[in-house]
Amino acid sequence: MLADTALLVLEDGTVFEGISIGAVGEMSGEVVFNTSMTGYQEILSDPSYARQIVTLTYPHVGNTGVNQEDTESAHLWLSGLVIRSLPQAISNHRSEGSLSEYLIKHGVVGICGIDTQAGAVDQAKALTRARDFPGLKGMDLAREVSTASDYHWHQGVWQAVNGYRGPPQKPYRVTAYDFGVKHNILRLLVERGCEVTVVPADTRAEDVLSSEPDGVFLSNGPGDPEPCVYAIEAIREILRSGTPVFGICLGHQLLALAAGARTLKMKFGHHGANHPVIDLDSERVFITSQNHGFAVDPSTLPQTIRVTHRSLFDQSIQGIELINHRAFSFQGHPEASPGPQDICVLFDRFVAMMASQSKLACA
């Protein structure tokens, strides 16, 4: 039985006392809430949560266990997990182990038995570690979670999606920058007939362009985008080459920075699978998956950036396109995992952009 006491100590001295459900140890990080009702394993394995303590607001977590198929990266980068209740019985035929075993295996601390929606008792313990945490502002975490070397992604099979009748005669070659990429992003590219090569976050533009990719993908990832100067400079050079570019999450922010905008730390980040976003061109509303604490600063946009999507929660920028380049990006997660798949059509747009570029090159 789970019996060891665990503490969640906040910077202001507030302490939540509960039961340990993960590895033994102490970790510090930024506490964030995720409002998703399902998909806890995909959330835990999302590299974008590096240096963050994820609090799941849904009260009953862990009843379906864990399995290898539902992971979004090879490692767990988050600092810790906070939940209200951990069931002892696992009720799913796909399960290969328990949530507690999963956390222990990956060295992640966890706590349950506390109210994740309200209230706590003030105490004076463990404040030093909490107050010493500098926050994510100024932190370059993309290098920490990125792959150490290039690799080709083969998982996933091409399938007919959104009206496509068949794969391209010649697969589109996509180079994906790994700033903390999720596996489902790579799967969706493969499903659309792409050959995907994943490269480290600090790969030089000249090395990417030397392979003559049909498109460059900028992945999601954790931390502050502004310290990633190496990526911003590489993106600028790639844009000058005329190669189509598509960015998600951190990749969206880096594209904006490369185009001359600035980013800011949000007072309230977006973490969940039910965020409404409006397409400003069609006025269609999409329900999206979100996970970010930084955003593009609307007051710094140059005339070369056009806003395409906005959040209906706070009007923050959710999508942009560059007027003078074949490049666009989205702040949320069109690959979901977990979450709605409303806006995965952005992957189709990327493929269409590469197809159009290929026709121009052949003309």
Tab-separated table of N, CA, C and O in Angstrom, residues 32-99:
chain	number	residue	atom	x	y	z
A	32	VAL	N	1.946	23.869	-12.925
A	32	VAL	CA	0.966	24.205	-13.956
A	32	VAL	C	-0.208	23.233	-13.862
A	32	VAL	O	-0.052	22.089	-13.440
A	33	PHE	N	-1.375	23.710	-14.260
A	33	PHE	CA	-2.577	22.887	-14.243
A	33	PHE	C	-2.896	22.406	-15.655
A	33	PHE	O	-2.751	23.148	-16.618
A	34	ASN	N	-3.328	21.175	-15.759
A	34	ASN	CA	-3.848	20.662	-17.017
A	34	ASN	C	-5.265	20.178	-16.765
A	34	ASN	O	-5.504	19.373	-15.864
A	35	THR	N	-6.200	20.660	-17.575
A	35	THR	CA	-7.616	20.380	-17.355
A	35	THR	C	-8.146	19.191	-18.145
A	35	THR	O	-9.342	18.936	-18.154
A	36	SER	N	-7.249	18.456	-18.823
A	36	SER	CA	-7.685	17.299	-19.605
A	36	SER	C	-8.282	16.228	-18.702
A	36	SER	O	-7.796	15.983	-17.593
A	37	MET	N	-9.298	15.547	-19.212
A	37	MET	CA	-9.929	14.466	-18.464
A	37	MET	C	-9.286	13.116	-18.763
A	37	MET	O	-9.444	12.164	-17.997
A	38	THR	N	-8.594	13.005	-19.889
A	38	THR	CA	-7.959	11.752	-20.291
A	38	THR	C	-6.569	12.053	-20.841
A	38	THR	O	-6.187	13.207	-21.000
A	39	GLY	N	-5.821	10.966	-21.131
A	39	GLY	CA	-4.528	11.130	-21.777
A	39	GLY	C	-3.391	11.488	-20.842
A	39	GLY	O	-2.440	12.158	-21.252
A	40	TYR	N	-3.454	11.027	-19.594
A	40	TYR	CA	-2.413	11.428	-18.643
A	40	TYR	C	-1.030	10.918	-19.041
A	40	TYR	O	-0.025	11.582	-18.778
A	41	GLN	N	-0.946	9.764	-19.696
A	41	GLN	CA	0.376	9.267	-20.075
A	41	GLN	C	0.992	10.131	-21.171
A	41	GLN	O	2.197	10.409	-21.157
A	42	GLU	N	0.174	10.571	-22.134
A	42	GLU	CA	0.680	11.456	-23.177
A	42	GLU	C	1.132	12.785	-22.588
A	42	GLU	O	2.125	13.368	-23.018
A	43	ILE	N	0.415	13.274	-21.570
A	43	ILE	CA	0.793	14.518	-20.903
A	43	ILE	C	2.138	14.349	-20.197
A	43	ILE	O	3.043	15.183	-20.330
A	44	LEU	N	2.284	13.267	-19.455
A	44	LEU	CA	3.519	13.032	-18.705
A	44	LEU	C	4.731	12.902	-19.616
A	44	LEU	O	5.846	13.299	-19.241
A	45	SER	N	4.551	12.352	-20.807
A	45	SER	CA	5.686	12.111	-21.707
A	45	SER	C	5.884	13.231	-22.723
A	45	SER	O	6.687	13.097	-23.643
A	46	ASP	N	5.178	14.346	-22.561
A	46	ASP	CA	5.347	15.514	-23.428
A	46	ASP	C	6.564	16.306	-22.956
A	46	ASP	O	6.556	16.838	-21.841
A	47	PRO	N	7.624	16.438	-23.776
A	47	PRO	CA	8.825	17.174	-23.355
A	47	PRO	C	8.572	18.642	-23.040
A	47	PRO	O	9.383	19.282	-22.375
A	48	SER	N	7.460	19.192	-23.518
A	48	SER	CA	7.154	20.598	-23.254
A	48	SER	C	6.945	20.873	-21.764
A	48	SER	O	6.930	22.030	-21.341
A	49	TYR	N	6.768	19.815	-20.959
A	49	TYR	CA	6.571	19.986	-19.527
A	49	TYR	C	7.879	19.940	-18.733
A	49	TYR	O	7.853	19.821	-17.504
A	50	ALA	N	9.024	20.041	-19.391
A	50	ALA	CA	10.307	20.043	-18.678
A	50	ALA	C	10.345	21.161	-17.639
A	50	ALA	O	9.906	22.279	-17.903
A	51	ARG	N	10.832	20.844	-16.448
A	51	ARG	CA	10.952	21.764	-15.314
A	51	ARG	C	9.595	22.239	-14.789
A	51	ARG	O	9.519	23.270	-14.127
A	52	GLN	N	8.545	21.481	-15.075
A	52	GLN	CA	7.226	21.840	-14.576
A	52	GLN	C	6.629	20.705	-13.743
A	52	GLN	O	6.900	19.532	-13.999
A	53	ILE	N	5.855	21.091	-12.747
A	53	ILE	CA	5.124	20.137	-11.912
A	53	ILE	C	3.677	20.157	-12.391
A	53	ILE	O	2.980	21.157	-12.233
A	54	VAL	N	3.252	19.077	-13.009
A	54	VAL	CA	1.937	19.027	-13.646
A	54	VAL	C	0.873	18.638	-12.631
A	54	VAL	O	0.976	17.599	-11.962
A	55	THR	N	-0.145	19.461	-12.519
A	55	THR	CA	-1.288	19.194	-11.645
A	55	THR	C	-2.503	18.895	-12.517
A	55	THR	O	-2.938	19.750	-13.282
A	56	LEU	N	-3.010	17.676	-12.427
A	56	LEU	CA	-4.175	17.272	-13.207
A	56	LEU	C	-5.431	17.562	-12.389
A	56	LEU	O	-5.585	17.053	-11.273
A	57	THR	N	-6.317	18.391	-12.941
A	57	THR	CA	-7.502	18.794	-12.184
A	57	THR	C	-8.579	17.721	-12.156
A	57	THR	O	-9.452	17.744	-11.287
A	58	TYR	N	-8.538	16.789	-13.127
A	58	TYR	CA	-9.515	15.694	-13.084
A	58	TYR	C	-9.196	14.831	-11.866
A	58	TYR	O	-8.047	14.425	-11.667
A	59	PRO	N	-10.179	14.528	-11.014
A	59	PRO	CA	-9.882	13.937	-9.703
A	59	PRO	C	-9.430	12.489	-9.700
A	59	PRO	O	-8.777	12.054	-8.751
A	60	HIS	N	-9.739	11.724	-10.739
A	60	HIS	CA	-9.491	10.280	-10.716
A	60	HIS	C	-8.503	9.939	-11.830
A	60	HIS	O	-8.879	9.901	-13.002
A	61	VAL	N	-7.236	9.713	-11.500
A	61	VAL	CA	-6.182	9.534	-12.500
A	61	VAL	C	-5.433	8.230	-12.239
A	61	VAL	O	-5.043	7.945	-11.110
A	62	GLY	N	-5.236	7.442	-13.293
A	62	GLY	CA	-4.424	6.241	-13.178
A	62	GLY	C	-5.181	4.944	-13.357
A	62	GLY	O	-4.579	3.866	-13.361
A	63	ASN	N	-6.501	5.021	-13.574
A	63	ASN	CA	-7.298	3.793	-13.613
A	63	ASN	C	-7.083	2.965	-14.872
A	63	ASN	O	-7.441	1.793	-14.912
A	64	THR	N	-6.489	3.543	-15.935
A	64	THR	CA	-6.222	2.766	-17.154
A	64	THR	C	-4.774	2.318	-17.258
A	64	THR	O	-4.383	1.726	-18.262
A	65	GLY	N	-3.962	2.587	-16.236
A	65	GLY	CA	-2.579	2.153	-16.260
A	65	GLY	C	-1.763	2.881	-17.306
A	65	GLY	O	-2.100	3.991	-17.734
A	66	VAL	N	-0.668	2.267	-17.738
A	66	VAL	CA	0.204	2.859	-18.756
A	66	VAL	C	0.616	1.778	-19.746
A	66	VAL	O	0.547	0.584	-19.457
A	67	ASN	N	1.043	2.209	-20.938
A	67	ASN	CA	1.571	1.268	-21.923
A	67	ASN	C	2.569	1.994	-22.814
A	67	ASN	O	2.565	3.226	-22.910
A	68	GLN	N	3.407	1.265	-23.487
A	68	GLN	CA	4.459	1.845	-24.306
A	68	GLN	C	3.904	2.607	-25.508
A	68	GLN	O	4.464	3.617	-25.933
A	69	GLU	N	2.790	2.162	-26.044
A	69	GLU	CA	2.246	2.752	-27.266
A	69	GLU	C	1.811	4.201	-27.093
A	69	GLU	O	1.844	4.985	-28.039
A	70	ASP	N	1.402	4.584	-25.892
A	70	ASP	CA	0.846	5.915	-25.679
A	70	ASP	C	1.867	6.967	-25.265
A	70	ASP	O	1.504	8.087	-24.919
A	71	THR	N	3.144	6.645	-25.292
A	71	THR	CA	4.164	7.620	-24.924
A	71	THR	C	4.428	8.593	-26.065
A	71	THR	O	4.330	8.231	-27.239
A	72	GLU	N	4.777	9.827	-25.730
A	72	GLU	CA	5.052	10.863	-26.715
A	72	GLU	C	6.535	11.200	-26.826
A	72	GLU	O	6.930	12.015	-27.657
A	73	SER	N	7.371	10.600	-25.996
A	73	SER	CA	8.823	10.768	-26.089
A	73	SER	C	9.483	9.628	-25.325
A	73	SER	O	8.816	8.882	-24.611
A	74	ALA	N	10.785	9.513	-25.488
A	74	ALA	CA	11.508	8.402	-24.869
A	74	ALA	C	11.724	8.602	-23.374
A	74	ALA	O	12.029	7.652	-22.651
A	75	HIS	N	11.588	9.824	-22.889
A	75	HIS	CA	11.846	10.125	-21.480
A	75	HIS	C	10.704	10.956	-20.898
A	75	HIS	O	9.904	11.538	-21.632
A	76	LEU	N	10.652	11.012	-19.573
A	76	LEU	CA	9.741	11.916	-18.883
A	76	LEU	C	10.565	13.097	-18.385
A	76	LEU	O	11.494	12.922	-17.600
A	77	TRP	N	10.230	14.299	-18.860
A	77	TRP	CA	11.023	15.484	-18.548
A	77	TRP	C	10.391	16.341	-17.462
A	77	TRP	O	11.042	17.271	-16.958
A	78	LEU	N	9.150	16.087	-17.084
A	78	LEU	CA	8.506	16.916	-16.082
A	78	LEU	C	9.159	16.742	-14.717
A	78	LEU	O	9.809	15.729	-14.441
A	79	SER	N	8.983	17.728	-13.832
A	79	SER	CA	9.585	17.673	-12.501
A	79	SER	C	8.753	16.877	-11.519
A	79	SER	O	9.288	16.320	-10.561
A	80	GLY	N	7.444	16.828	-11.723
A	80	GLY	CA	6.608	16.086	-10.793
A	80	GLY	C	5.162	16.051	-11.239
A	80	GLY	O	4.764	16.756	-12.168
A	81	LEU	N	4.363	15.218	-10.557
A	81	LEU	CA	2.940	15.050	-10.866
A	81	LEU	C	2.127	15.207	-9.591
A	81	LEU	O	2.487	14.664	-8.538
A	82	VAL	N	1.018	15.939	-9.700
A	82	VAL	CA	0.103	16.135	-8.578
A	82	VAL	C	-1.290	15.709	-9.016
A	82	VAL	O	-1.803	16.197	-10.028
A	83	ILE	N	-1.918	14.804	-8.257
A	83	ILE	CA	-3.282	14.366	-8.563
A	83	ILE	C	-4.092	14.261	-7.277
A	83	ILE	O	-3.538	14.260	-6.168
A	84	ARG	N	-5.398	14.164	-7.449
A	84	ARG	CA	-6.281	14.065	-6.281
A	84	ARG	C	-6.379	12.633	-5.779
A	84	ARG	O	-6.265	12.366	-4.591
A	85	SER	N	-6.627	11.683	-6.689
A	85	SER	CA	-6.866	10.310	-6.261
A	85	SER	C	-6.235	9.324	-7.235
A	85	SER	O	-6.379	9.474	-8.454
A	86	LEU	N	-5.542	8.332	-6.715
A	86	LEU	CA	-4.930	7.281	-7.521
A	86	LEU	C	-5.620	5.949	-7.215
A	86	LEU	O	-5.459	5.396	-6.125
A	87	PRO	N	-6.386	5.399	-8.145
A	87	PRO	CA	-7.039	4.111	-7.906
A	87	PRO	C	-6.018	2.982	-7.859
A	87	PRO	O	-5.020	2.998	-8.574
A	88	GLN	N	-6.257	2.006	-7.030
A	88	GLN	CA	-5.342	0.873	-6.905
A	88	GLN	C	-5.639	-0.214	-7.938
A	88	GLN	O	-4.779	-1.038	-8.240
A	89	ALA	N	-6.842	-0.204	-8.501
A	89	ALA	CA	-7.211	-1.202	-9.508
A	89	ALA	C	-7.058	-0.597	-10.897
A	89	ALA	O	-7.489	0.529	-11.149
A	90	ILE	N	-6.424	-1.361	-11.805
A	90	ILE	CA	-6.245	-0.925	-13.186
A	90	ILE	C	-7.265	-1.656	-14.054
A	90	ILE	O	-7.343	-2.879	-14.025
A	91	SER	N	-8.034	-0.898	-14.824
A	91	SER	CA	-9.123	-1.494	-15.596
A	91	SER	C	-8.978	-1.166	-17.079
A	91	SER	O	-9.733	-0.359	-17.630
A	92	ASN	N	-8.001	-1.768	-17.733
A	92	ASN	CA	-7.838	-1.569	-19.173
A	92	ASN	C	-6.995	-2.694	-19.745
A	92	ASN	O	-5.923	-3.002	-19.216
A	93	HIS	N	-7.462	-3.300	-20.832
A	93	HIS	CA	-6.755	-4.453	-21.398
A	93	HIS	C	-5.428	-4.064	-22.045
A	93	HIS	O	-4.567	-4.922	-22.271
A	94	ARG	N	-5.219	-2.767	-22.322
A	94	ARG	CA	-3.971	-2.317	-22.938
A	94	ARG	C	-2.881	-2.016	-21.922
A	94	ARG	O	-1.737	-1.757	-22.283
A	95	SER	N	-3.235	-2.040	-20.649
A	95	SER	CA	-2.284	-1.640	-19.611
A	95	SER	C	-1.105	-2.603	-19.512
A	95	SER	O	-1.267	-3.822	-19.566
A	96	GLU	N	0.089	-2.025	-19.344
A	96	GLU	CA	1.308	-2.806	-19.153
A	96	GLU	C	1.936	-2.513	-17.793
A	96	GLU	O	3.035	-2.989	-17.495
A	97	GLY	N	1.268	-1.721	-16.993
A	97	GLY	CA	1.793	-1.371	-15.672
A	97	GLY	C	0.966	-0.260	-15.063
A	97	GLY	O	0.081	0.305	-15.702
A	98	SER	N	1.280	0.084	-13.814
A	98	SER	CA	0.526	1.116	-13.109
A	98	SER	C	1.178	2.482	-13.282
A	98	SER	O	2.362	2.592	-13.636
A	99	LEU	N	0.408	3.515	-13.019
A	99	LEU	CA	0.935	4.876	-13.086
A	99	LEU	C	2.059	5.068	-12.077
A	99	LEU	O	3.096	5.676	-12.385
